[in-house]
CSV table of C-alpha atoms in Angstrom, one decimal:
chain,number,residue,atom,x,y,z
A,1,MET,CA,-13.4,17.9,-0.4
A,2,SER,CA,-11.6,15.9,2.2
A,3,ALA,CA,-9.8,17.7,5.1
A,4,THR,CA,-6.0,17.8,5.2
A,5,LEU,CA,-4.8,15.8,8.2
A,6,SER,CA,-1.6,15.6,10.2
A,7,ILE,CA,0.0,12.2,10.7
A,8,GLU,CA,-1.5,12.0,14.2
A,9,GLN,CA,-5.0,12.9,12.9
A,10,ALA,CA,-4.7,10.4,10.1
A,11,ALA,CA,-3.7,7.6,12.5
A,12,ALA,CA,-6.7,8.4,14.6
A,13,ALA,CA,-8.9,8.2,11.5
A,14,LEU,CA,-7.4,4.9,10.6
A,15,ALA,CA,-8.2,3.5,14.0
A,16,ARG,CA,-11.8,4.5,13.5
A,17,GLY,CA,-12.0,2.5,10.2
A,18,GLY,CA,-11.1,5.5,8.0
A,19,VAL,CA,-10.0,5.5,4.4
A,20,LEU,CA,-7.3,8.1,3.7
A,21,VAL,CA,-5.5,9.6,0.7
A,22,TYR,CA,-1.7,10.0,1.3
A,23,PRO,CA,1.5,10.6,-0.6
A,24,THR,CA,3.8,7.7,-1.5
A,25,GLU,CA,7.1,7.4,-3.4
A,26,ALA,CA,5.6,8.1,-6.8
A,27,VAL,CA,1.8,8.7,-6.7
A,28,TRP,CA,-0.9,9.6,-4.3
A,29,GLY,CA,-2.2,6.5,-2.6
A,30,ILE,CA,-5.4,5.6,-0.8
A,31,GLY,CA,-5.3,3.3,2.1
A,32,CYS,CA,-6.7,1.9,5.3
A,33,ASP,CA,-6.1,-0.7,8.0
A,34,PRO,CA,-5.6,-3.9,6.1
A,35,PHE,CA,-7.2,-6.0,8.9
A,36,ASP,CA,-10.4,-3.9,8.9
A,37,ARG,CA,-12.5,-5.8,6.3
A,38,ALA,CA,-15.2,-3.1,6.2
A,39,ALA,CA,-12.6,-0.4,5.5
A,40,VAL,CA,-10.9,-2.4,2.8
A,41,LEU,CA,-14.1,-3.2,1.1
A,42,ARG,CA,-15.1,0.5,1.3
A,43,LEU,CA,-11.8,1.5,-0.2
A,44,LEU,CA,-12.3,-1.0,-3.1
A,45,ALA,CA,-15.8,0.3,-3.7
A,46,ILE,CA,-14.4,3.9,-3.8
A,47,LYS,CA,-11.8,2.8,-6.4
A,48,GLN,CA,-14.3,0.5,-8.2
A,49,ARG,CA,-11.7,-2.2,-8.0
A,50,PRO,CA,-12.6,-5.9,-7.6
A,51,VAL,CA,-11.4,-7.7,-4.5
A,52,ASP,CA,-9.9,-10.6,-6.4
A,53,LYS,CA,-7.1,-8.4,-7.7
A,54,GLY,CA,-5.6,-8.0,-4.2
A,55,VAL,CA,-3.9,-4.8,-2.9
A,56,ILE,CA,-0.4,-3.7,-1.9
A,57,LEU,CA,0.5,-3.1,1.7
A,58,ILE,CA,3.2,-0.7,2.9
A,59,ALA,CA,4.9,-0.6,6.2
A,60,ALA,CA,7.6,1.5,8.0
A,61,SER,CA,9.7,-1.6,8.7
A,62,ALA,CA,10.0,-5.2,7.6
A,63,GLU,CA,9.1,-6.2,11.1
A,64,GLN,CA,5.6,-4.8,10.6
A,65,PHE,CA,5.1,-7.6,8.0
A,66,ASP,CA,6.5,-10.5,10.1
A,67,ALA,CA,3.1,-12.3,10.6
A,68,LEU,CA,2.3,-11.9,6.9
A,69,ILE,CA,5.3,-13.3,5.1
A,70,ASP,CA,6.2,-17.0,4.9
A,71,TRP,CA,10.0,-16.4,4.7
A,72,ASP,CA,10.6,-20.2,4.9
A,73,ALA,CA,9.0,-20.5,1.4
A,74,LEU,CA,11.8,-18.4,-0.1
A,75,PRO,CA,15.3,-19.6,-0.8
A,76,PRO,CA,17.7,-17.6,1.5
A,77,GLU,CA,19.2,-15.6,-1.3
A,78,ARG,CA,15.8,-14.5,-2.5
A,79,ALA,CA,14.8,-13.4,1.0
A,80,GLN,CA,18.1,-11.5,1.3
A,81,THR,CA,17.4,-9.7,-2.0
A,82,VAL,CA,14.0,-8.6,-0.7
A,83,ARG,CA,15.3,-7.5,2.7
A,84,ALA,CA,18.2,-5.6,1.1
A,85,SER,CA,15.8,-3.6,-1.1
A,86,TRP,CA,13.9,-2.2,1.8
A,87,PRO,CA,13.2,0.5,2.8
A,88,GLY,CA,12.7,1.8,-0.7
A,89,PRO,CA,10.5,1.9,-3.8
A,90,HIS,CA,10.4,-1.9,-4.3
A,91,THR,CA,7.2,-3.9,-4.0
A,92,TRP,CA,7.5,-7.6,-3.8
A,93,ALA,CA,4.9,-10.4,-4.2
A,94,LEU,CA,5.8,-12.6,-1.2
A,95,PRO,CA,4.5,-16.0,0.0
A,96,ALA,CA,1.6,-15.2,2.3
A,97,THR,CA,0.9,-16.8,5.7
A,98,PRO,CA,-2.6,-17.7,6.7
A,99,ALA,CA,-2.8,-14.4,8.6
A,100,VAL,CA,-3.2,-12.5,5.3
A,101,PRO,CA,-7.0,-12.0,4.7
A,102,ALA,CA,-8.5,-12.8,1.3
A,103,TRP,CA,-9.6,-9.2,0.9
A,104,ILE,CA,-5.9,-8.3,0.8
A,105,SER,CA,-4.4,-11.1,-1.3
A,106,GLY,CA,-7.4,-11.5,-3.6
A,107,GLU,CA,-7.1,-14.6,-5.8
A,108,HIS,CA,-3.3,-14.8,-5.1
A,109,ARG,CA,-1.3,-17.0,-2.7
A,110,SER,CA,1.1,-14.2,-2.3
A,111,VAL,CA,0.8,-10.7,-0.8
A,112,ALA,CA,2.3,-7.6,-2.3
A,113,LEU,CA,4.4,-5.7,0.2
A,114,ARG,CA,6.7,-2.6,0.4
A,115,VAL,CA,8.7,-1.1,3.2
A,116,SER,CA,8.3,2.6,2.3
A,117,ALA,CA,11.1,5.1,2.5
A,118,HIS,CA,8.7,7.9,1.9
A,119,PRO,CA,8.7,10.1,5.0
A,120,GLN,CA,5.0,10.7,5.4
A,121,ALA,CA,3.9,7.2,4.4
A,122,ALA,CA,6.4,5.6,6.8
A,123,ALA,CA,5.4,8.0,9.6
A,124,LEU,CA,1.8,7.1,9.0
A,125,CYS,CA,2.6,3.4,9.3
A,126,ARG,CA,4.5,4.0,12.5
A,127,ALA,CA,1.7,6.2,14.0
A,128,HIS,CA,-0.9,3.5,13.0
A,129,GLY,CA,1.3,0.8,14.5
A,130,GLY,CA,1.3,-1.5,11.5
A,131,PRO,CA,1.0,-1.8,7.7
A,132,LEU,CA,-1.5,0.0,5.5
A,133,VAL,CA,-3.3,-0.8,2.3
A,134,SER,CA,-1.5,1.3,-0.4
A,135,THR,CA,-3.2,1.5,-3.8
A,136,SER,CA,-3.3,4.4,-6.2
A,137,ALA,CA,-5.9,7.1,-5.3
A,138,ASN,CA,-7.7,6.9,-8.6
A,139,LEU,CA,-10.7,5.1,-10.0
A,140,ALA,CA,-9.8,1.7,-11.5
A,141,GLY,CA,-8.5,2.1,-15.1
A,142,GLN,CA,-7.8,5.8,-14.7
A,143,PRO,CA,-4.3,7.3,-14.5
A,144,PRO,CA,-2.7,7.7,-11.1
A,145,ALA,CA,-2.2,11.2,-9.5
A,146,PHE,CA,1.5,12.2,-9.3
A,147,ARG,CA,0.6,15.6,-7.9
A,148,ARG,CA,-2.1,16.6,-5.3
A,149,GLU,CA,-4.0,18.7,-7.9
A,150,GLN,CA,-4.4,15.6,-10.1
A,151,LEU,CA,-6.4,13.7,-7.4
A,152,ASP,CA,-9.9,12.7,-8.6
A,153,ARG,CA,-12.6,14.8,-6.9
A,154,ALA,CA,-14.8,11.7,-6.8
A,155,VAL,CA,-12.2,9.8,-4.8
A,156,LEU,CA,-11.5,12.8,-2.5
A,157,ALA,CA,-15.3,13.2,-1.8
A,158,LEU,CA,-15.5,9.6,-0.5
A,159,ALA,CA,-12.2,9.5,1.5
A,160,ASP,CA,-12.1,10.5,5.2
A,161,GLY,CA,-9.1,12.8,4.8
A,162,VAL,CA,-5.9,13.6,2.9
A,163,CYS,CA,-2.5,13.4,4.7
A,164,GLU,CA,-0.2,16.4,4.5
A,165,GLY,CA,2.8,16.0,2.3
A,166,GLU,CA,3.9,15.5,-1.3
A,167,THR,CA,4.9,12.4,-3.3
A,168,GLY,CA,8.5,11.4,-3.5
A,169,GLY,CA,8.9,12.4,-7.2
A,170,LEU,CA,9.4,9.0,-8.9
A,171,ALA,CA,8.3,9.1,-12.5
A,172,ALA,CA,6.3,5.8,-12.3
A,173,PRO,CA,4.5,3.7,-9.7
A,174,THR,CA,6.9,1.3,-7.9
A,175,PRO,CA,7.6,-1.9,-9.8
A,176,ILE,CA,6.1,-5.1,-8.4
A,177,ARG,CA,8.3,-8.2,-8.6
A,178,VAL,CA,7.8,-11.8,-7.6
A,179,ALA,CA,10.1,-12.5,-4.7
A,180,LEU,CA,10.6,-16.2,-5.6
A,181,SER,CA,11.8,-15.6,-9.2
A,182,GLY,CA,12.4,-11.8,-9.5
A,183,GLU,CA,9.9,-11.7,-12.4
A,184,VAL,CA,8.5,-8.2,-13.0
A,185,LEU,CA,4.7,-8.1,-12.7
A,186,ARG,CA,4.5,-4.3,-13.0
A,187,GLY,CA,7.5,-2.4,-14.4
């Protein structure tokens, strides 16, 4: 069973290449530093998720995504819609810059991003100093954990720790929409 970590302990674990379980707006997530290829590939192996699907990143502020989003590829009104929805439970597939590694975007030309309003998730991003991978802390194809006691023991056994806190209580994972069109990819 993974140890419960404070935000400071969790940020230190991330800096060492750790993979952590932490609460988000709706479900328990599993994440790591998105620019640490080995950590991301380890996270994907834990989840049994193929790299070509891509993963969501969360941040404490839109500025933490500045190098990753090609804002010029969006009409101004679409960019305004995205910015106005953050922070909050809104994940957007945005045009990616070349700075987004393939192990994050997968087979997509976009990157899925959310500025989290969840207190612990945002605090973890601030303490880490940048965005984090944020995918549900379950094996691929299995239901997500809305409560800590629902976390899969196999996932917990392979993670480097669990952040303190509880989920934000949303009834479903955050929707994912295409920033360019508003099309819903996941409702």
